[in-house]
Coordinates of N, CA and C in Angstrom, one line a residue:
M1 N 205.1 123.1 175.9 CA 206.1 123.2 174.9 C 205.5 124.0 173.7
P2 N 206.3 124.9 173.2 CA 205.7 125.8 172.1 C 205.5 124.9 170.8
Q3 N 204.5 125.4 170.0 CA 204.2 124.8 168.8 C 204.9 125.5 167.7
Y4 N 205.7 124.8 166.9 CA 206.4 125.4 165.8 C 205.9 124.9 164.5
H5 N 205.8 125.7 163.5 CA 205.4 125.4 162.1 C 206.4 126.0 161.2
D6 N 206.7 125.3 160.1 CA 207.7 125.8 159.2 C 207.1 126.9 158.3
R7 N 207.5 128.1 158.5 CA 207.1 129.3 157.8 C 208.3 130.0 157.3
S8 N 209.2 129.3 156.6 CA 210.4 129.9 156.1 C 210.1 131.1 155.2
D9 N 208.9 131.2 154.6 CA 208.6 132.3 153.8 C 208.1 133.5 154.6
A10 N 207.8 133.3 155.9 CA 207.2 134.3 156.7 C 208.1 134.6 157.9
S11 N 207.9 134.0 159.0 CA 208.5 134.4 160.3 C 210.0 134.0 160.3
G12 N 210.4 133.0 159.5 CA 211.8 132.6 159.6 C 212.6 133.0 158.4
A13 N 212.2 134.0 157.7 CA 212.9 134.5 156.4 C 214.4 134.8 156.8
A14 N 215.3 134.2 156.0 CA 216.7 134.4 156.2 C 217.0 135.8 155.9
G15 N 217.9 136.4 156.7 CA 218.3 137.8 156.4 C 217.3 138.9 156.8
A16 N 216.1 138.5 157.2 CA 215.1 139.5 157.6 C 215.4 140.0 159.0
T17 N 215.0 141.2 159.3 CA 215.1 141.8 160.6 C 214.0 141.2 161.5
D18 N 214.1 141.3 162.8 CA 213.0 140.8 163.7 C 211.7 141.5 163.4
E19 N 211.8 142.8 163.1 CA 210.5 143.5 162.8 C 209.9 143.0 161.5
E20 N 210.7 142.7 160.5 CA 210.2 142.1 159.3 C 209.6 140.7 159.5
R21 N 210.3 139.9 160.3 CA 209.8 138.6 160.6 C 208.4 138.6 161.3
I22 N 208.3 139.5 162.3 CA 207.1 139.7 163.0 C 206.0 140.2 162.1
R23 N 206.3 141.2 161.3 CA 205.3 141.7 160.4 C 204.8 140.6 159.4
A24 N 205.7 139.8 158.9 CA 205.3 138.6 158.1 C 204.5 137.6 158.8
L25 N 204.8 137.4 160.1 CA 204.1 136.4 160.9 C 202.6 136.9 161.1
I26 N 202.5 138.2 161.5 CA 201.2 138.8 161.7 C 200.4 138.9 160.4
T27 N 201.0 139.2 159.3 CA 200.3 139.3 158.0 C 199.8 137.9 157.6
A28 N 200.6 136.9 157.8 CA 200.2 135.5 157.5 C 199.1 135.1 158.4
W29 N 199.1 135.5 159.7 CA 198.0 135.2 160.6 C 196.7 135.8 160.1
A30 N 196.8 137.1 159.8 CA 195.6 137.8 159.3 C 195.0 137.2 158.0
A31 N 195.9 136.7 157.1 CA 195.4 136.0 155.9 C 194.7 134.7 156.3
A32 N 195.3 134.0 157.3 CA 194.7 132.8 157.7 C 193.3 133.1 158.4
V33 N 193.2 134.1 159.2 CA 191.9 134.5 159.7 C 190.9 134.7 158.6
H34 N 191.3 135.5 157.6 CA 190.4 135.8 156.5 C 190.0 134.6 155.8
R35 N 190.9 133.6 155.6 CA 190.5 132.3 155.0 C 189.7 131.4 155.8
G36 N 189.7 131.6 157.1 CA 189.0 130.7 158.1 C 189.9 129.5 158.3
D37 N 191.2 129.6 158.3 CA 192.2 128.5 158.3 C 192.7 128.4 159.8
L38 N 192.1 127.5 160.6 CA 192.4 127.4 162.0 C 193.9 127.0 162.2
A39 N 194.5 126.2 161.4 CA 195.9 125.8 161.6 C 196.8 127.0 161.3
G40 N 196.5 127.8 160.3 CA 197.2 129.0 160.0 C 197.1 130.0 161.1
V41 N 195.9 130.2 161.7 CA 195.6 131.1 162.7 C 196.4 130.8 164.0
S42 N 196.5 129.5 164.3 CA 197.1 129.1 165.6 C 198.6 128.8 165.4
A43 N 199.1 128.8 164.1 CA 200.6 128.7 163.9 C 201.3 129.8 164.6
D44 N 202.5 129.5 165.0 CA 203.4 130.6 165.6 C 202.8 131.2 166.9
H45 N 202.0 130.4 167.6 CA 201.4 130.8 168.9 C 202.0 129.9 170.0
A46 N 202.3 130.5 171.1 CA 202.8 129.8 172.3 C 201.7 128.9 172.9
Q47 N 202.1 127.8 173.4 CA 201.2 126.9 174.1 C 200.4 127.6 175.2
D48 N 201.1 128.6 175.9 CA 200.5 129.3 177.0 C 199.9 130.7 176.6
I49 N 199.5 130.8 175.3 CA 198.9 132.0 174.8 C 197.7 132.5 175.7
V50 N 197.7 133.8 175.9 CA 196.6 134.5 176.6 C 196.0 135.4 175.6
M51 N 194.6 135.3 175.4 CA 193.9 136.2 174.5 C 192.8 136.9 175.2
F52 N 192.7 138.2 175.0 CA 191.5 138.9 175.5 C 190.8 139.3 174.2
D53 N 189.6 138.8 174.0 CA 188.9 138.9 172.7 C 187.7 139.8 172.9
V54 N 187.1 140.2 171.8 CA 185.9 141.0 171.8 C 184.7 140.2 172.4
A55 N 184.7 138.9 172.0 CA 183.6 138.0 172.5 C 184.0 137.4 173.9
S56 N 183.0 136.9 174.5 CA 183.3 136.2 175.8 C 184.2 135.0 175.7
P57 N 184.9 134.6 176.7 CA 184.8 135.1 178.1 C 185.7 136.4 178.2
H58 N 185.2 137.4 178.9 CA 185.9 138.6 179.0 C 187.1 138.6 180.0
H59 N 187.2 137.5 180.7 CA 188.4 137.3 181.6 C 189.6 136.7 180.9
G60 N 189.4 136.4 179.6 CA 190.5 136.0 178.8 C 190.4 134.5 178.5
I61 N 191.1 134.1 177.5 CA 191.3 132.7 177.0 C 192.7 132.4 177.3
R62 N 193.0 131.2 177.9 CA 194.3 130.8 178.2 C 194.6 129.4 177.7
G63 N 195.7 129.3 176.9 CA 196.2 128.1 176.4 C 195.8 127.9 174.9
L64 N 196.6 127.2 174.2 CA 196.5 127.0 172.8 C 195.2 126.3 172.4
A65 N 194.8 125.3 173.2 CA 193.5 124.6 172.9 C 192.3 125.5 173.0
A66 N 192.3 126.3 174.0 CA 191.2 127.3 174.2 C 191.2 128.4 173.1
Y67 N 192.4 128.8 172.7 CA 192.6 129.8 171.7 C 192.0 129.2 170.4
R68 N 192.3 128.0 170.0 CA 191.8 127.3 168.8 C 190.3 127.2 168.9
A69 N 189.7 126.9 170.1 CA 188.3 126.7 170.2 C 187.5 128.0 170.1
A70 N 188.2 129.1 170.3 CA 187.5 130.4 170.2 C 187.2 130.8 168.7
W71 N 187.9 130.3 167.8 CA 187.8 130.8 166.4 C 186.6 130.3 165.5
P72 N 186.2 129.1 165.6 CA 185.1 128.7 164.7 C 183.8 129.6 164.7
P73 N 183.3 130.1 165.8 CA 182.2 131.0 165.7 C 182.5 132.3 164.9
F74 N 183.8 132.8 165.0 CA 184.2 134.0 164.2 C 184.2 133.6 162.7
F75 N 184.8 132.5 162.4 CA 184.9 132.0 161.0 C 183.5 131.9 160.4
A76 N 182.5 131.4 161.2 CA 181.1 131.3 160.7 C 180.5 132.7 160.4
W77 N 180.8 133.6 161.3 CA 180.3 135.0 161.1 C 181.0 135.6 159.8
Q78 N 182.3 135.4 159.7 CA 183.0 136.0 158.7 C 182.6 135.4 157.3
A79 N 182.3 134.1 157.3 CA 181.9 133.5 156.0 C 180.6 134.1 155.4
Q80 N 179.9 134.9 156.2 CA 178.8 135.6 155.6 C 179.1 136.9 154.9
G81 N 180.4 137.1 154.6 CA 180.8 138.2 153.8 C 181.6 139.3 154.5
A82 N 182.0 139.1 155.8 CA 182.7 140.1 156.6 C 184.1 140.2 156.1
R83 N 184.7 141.3 156.3 CA 186.1 141.6 156.0 C 187.0 141.4 157.2
F84 N 188.3 141.1 156.9 CA 189.3 141.1 157.9 C 190.6 141.5 157.3
D85 N 190.8 142.8 157.2 CA 192.0 143.4 156.4 C 192.8 144.3 157.3
I86 N 194.1 144.1 157.4 CA 194.9 144.9 158.2 C 195.1 146.3 157.4
E87 N 194.8 147.3 158.2 CA 194.9 148.7 157.6 C 196.3 149.3 158.0
S88 N 196.7 149.1 159.2 CA 198.0 149.6 159.7 C 198.6 148.6 160.7
L89 N 199.9 148.4 160.6 CA 200.6 147.5 161.5 C 201.9 148.1 161.9
H90 N 202.1 148.2 163.2 CA 203.3 148.8 163.8 C 204.0 147.7 164.7
V91 N 205.3 147.5 164.5 CA 206.0 146.5 165.2 C 207.2 147.1 165.9
T92 N 207.4 146.7 167.2 CA 208.6 147.1 167.9 C 209.2 145.8 168.5
A93 N 210.5 145.5 168.2 CA 211.1 144.3 168.6 C 212.4 144.5 169.4
G94 N 212.5 143.8 170.5 CA 213.7 143.8 171.2 C 214.5 142.5 170.9
T95 N 215.4 142.1 171.7 CA 216.1 140.9 171.4 C 215.3 139.6 171.5
D96 N 214.4 139.5 172.6 CA 213.6 138.3 172.7 C 212.2 138.6 173.1
V97 N 211.8 139.9 173.1 CA 210.4 140.3 173.4 C 210.0 141.4 172.4
A98 N 208.8 141.3 171.9 CA 208.3 142.3 171.0 C 206.8 142.6 171.2
Y99 N 206.4 143.7 170.7 CA 204.9 144.0 170.6 C 204.6 144.6 169.3
A100 N 203.3 144.4 169.0 CA 202.8 145.0 167.7 C 201.4 145.4 168.0
H101 N 201.0 146.5 167.2 CA 199.6 146.9 167.3 C 199.1 147.2 165.9
A102 N 197.8 146.9 165.6 CA 197.3 147.1 164.3 C 195.8 147.6 164.4
L103 N 195.4 148.2 163.3 CA 194.0 148.5 163.0 C 193.6 147.6 161.9
V104 N 192.4 147.0 162.0 CA 191.9 146.1 161.0 C 190.4 146.4 160.7
R105 N 190.1 146.4 159.4 CA 188.7 146.5 158.9 C 188.2 145.1 159.2
C106 N 187.3 145.0 160.2 CA 186.7 143.8 160.6 C 185.2 144.0 160.8
A107 N 184.5 143.8 159.7 CA 183.0 144.1 159.7 C 182.4 143.7 158.4
T108 N 181.1 143.6 158.4 CA 180.4 143.3 157.2 C 180.4 144.5 156.3
P109 N 180.1 144.4 155.0 CA 180.0 145.5 154.1 C 179.0 146.5 154.6
E110 N 177.9 146.0 155.2 CA 176.8 146.9 155.7 C 177.3 147.8 156.9
E111 N 178.1 147.1 157.8 CA 178.6 147.8 158.9 C 179.6 148.9 158.5
L112 N 180.5 148.5 157.5 CA 181.4 149.5 157.0 C 180.8 150.6 156.2
A113 N 179.7 150.4 155.5 CA 179.0 151.4 154.8 C 178.4 152.4 155.9
A114 N 177.9 151.9 157.0 CA 177.3 152.7 158.0 C 178.3 153.5 158.8
D115 N 179.5 152.9 159.0 CA 180.6 153.6 159.7 C 181.9 153.2 159.1
P116 N 182.3 154.0 158.0 CA 183.5 153.6 157.2 C 184.8 153.6 158.1
G117 N 184.8 154.3 159.2 CA 186.1 154.4 160.0 C 186.1 153.3 161.1
F118 N 185.1 152.5 161.2 CA 185.1 151.4 162.2 C 186.2 150.5 162.1
R119 N 187.0 150.3 163.1 CA 188.2 149.4 163.0 C 188.3 148.6 164.3
L120 N 188.8 147.3 164.1 CA 189.2 146.5 165.2 C 190.6 146.9 165.6
R121 N 190.8 146.9 166.9 CA 192.2 147.2 167.4 C 192.8 145.9 167.9
L122 N 194.0 145.7 167.5 CA 194.7 144.4 167.8 C 196.1 144.8 168.5
T123 N 196.4 144.1 169.5 CA 197.7 144.2 170.2 C 198.3 142.8 170.3
F124 N 199.5 142.6 170.0 CA 200.2 141.3 170.1 C 201.4 141.5 171.0
G125 N 201.6 140.5 171.9 CA 202.9 140.4 172.6 C 203.6 139.1 172.1
L126 N 204.8 139.3 171.8 CA 205.6 138.1 171.3 C 206.8 137.9 172.1
R127 N 207.3 136.6 172.0 CA 208.6 136.3 172.6 C 209.3 135.4 171.7
K128 N 210.6 135.5 171.8 CA 211.4 134.6 170.9 C 211.9 133.4 171.7
E129 N 211.6 132.2 171.2 CA 212.0 131.0 171.8 C 212.8 130.1 170.8
R130 N 214.0 129.7 171.1 CA 214.8 128.9 170.2 C 214.9 129.6 168.8
G131 N 215.0 130.9 168.8 CA 215.2 131.6 167.6 C 214.0 131.9 166.8
R132 N 212.8 131.5 167.3 CA 211.5 131.8 166.6 C 210.6 132.7 167.4
W133 N 209.9 133.6 166.7 CA 209.0 134.5 167.3 C 207.6 133.7 167.5
L134 N 207.1 133.8 168.7 CA 205.8 133.2 169.0 C 204.9 134.3 169.6
V135 N 203.6 134.2 169.2 CA 202.6 135.1 169.8 C 202.3 134.5 171.2
A136 N 202.5 135.3 172.2 CA 202.2 134.9 173.6 C 200.9 135.6 174.2
H137 N 200.6 136.7 173.5 CA 199.4 137.5 174.0 C 198.8 138.2 172.8
E138 N 197.4 138.1 172.8 CA 196.6 138.9 171.8 C 195.5 139.6 172.5
H139 N 195.3 140.8 172.1 CA 194.1 141.6 172.6 C 193.4 142.2 171.4
H140 N 192.1 141.9 171.4 CA 191.2 142.4 170.3 C 190.2 143.2 170.9
S141 N 189.9 144.4 170.4 CA 188.9 145.3 170.9 C 188.3 146.2 169.9
F142 N 187.1 146.6 170.1 CA 186.5 147.7 169.3 C 186.3 148.9 170.2
P143 N 186.4 150.1 169.7 CA 186.1 151.3 170.5 C 184.7 151.3 170.9
H144 N 184.4 151.9 172.1 CA 183.0 152.1 172.6 C 182.9 153.6 172.7
D145 N 182.0 154.2 171.8 CA 181.8 155.6 171.8 C 180.6 156.0 172.8

């Protein structure tokens, strides 16, 4: 069963387009990541979420409980002064399926000083259930030069 949270100021904004709702949902997610807010990070995610992350396991994380369990080590790293700021976000929405991709400054100040263009790449797959957009897929990656 999907997990629903009241975010009338974000993903459920009355009169907003689907693209605007999804943009608000992802922006709220990124702010929660930056705060280290696990409830906010996992809000608006499907119970059957699949995530391919930078960190192991590289075969993916499946299910909301596993998704939640993956975040505390990242929060600990980020608490040492790392950034997590969306630089660009593009959303394409159909009637009940959507995708989005983003570039994020996700690094320590030292890493960004050494490589100012270094960005995390994010891709989201979303589906609409009972009128609400849920993240069903996330893919996080860094480029390998």
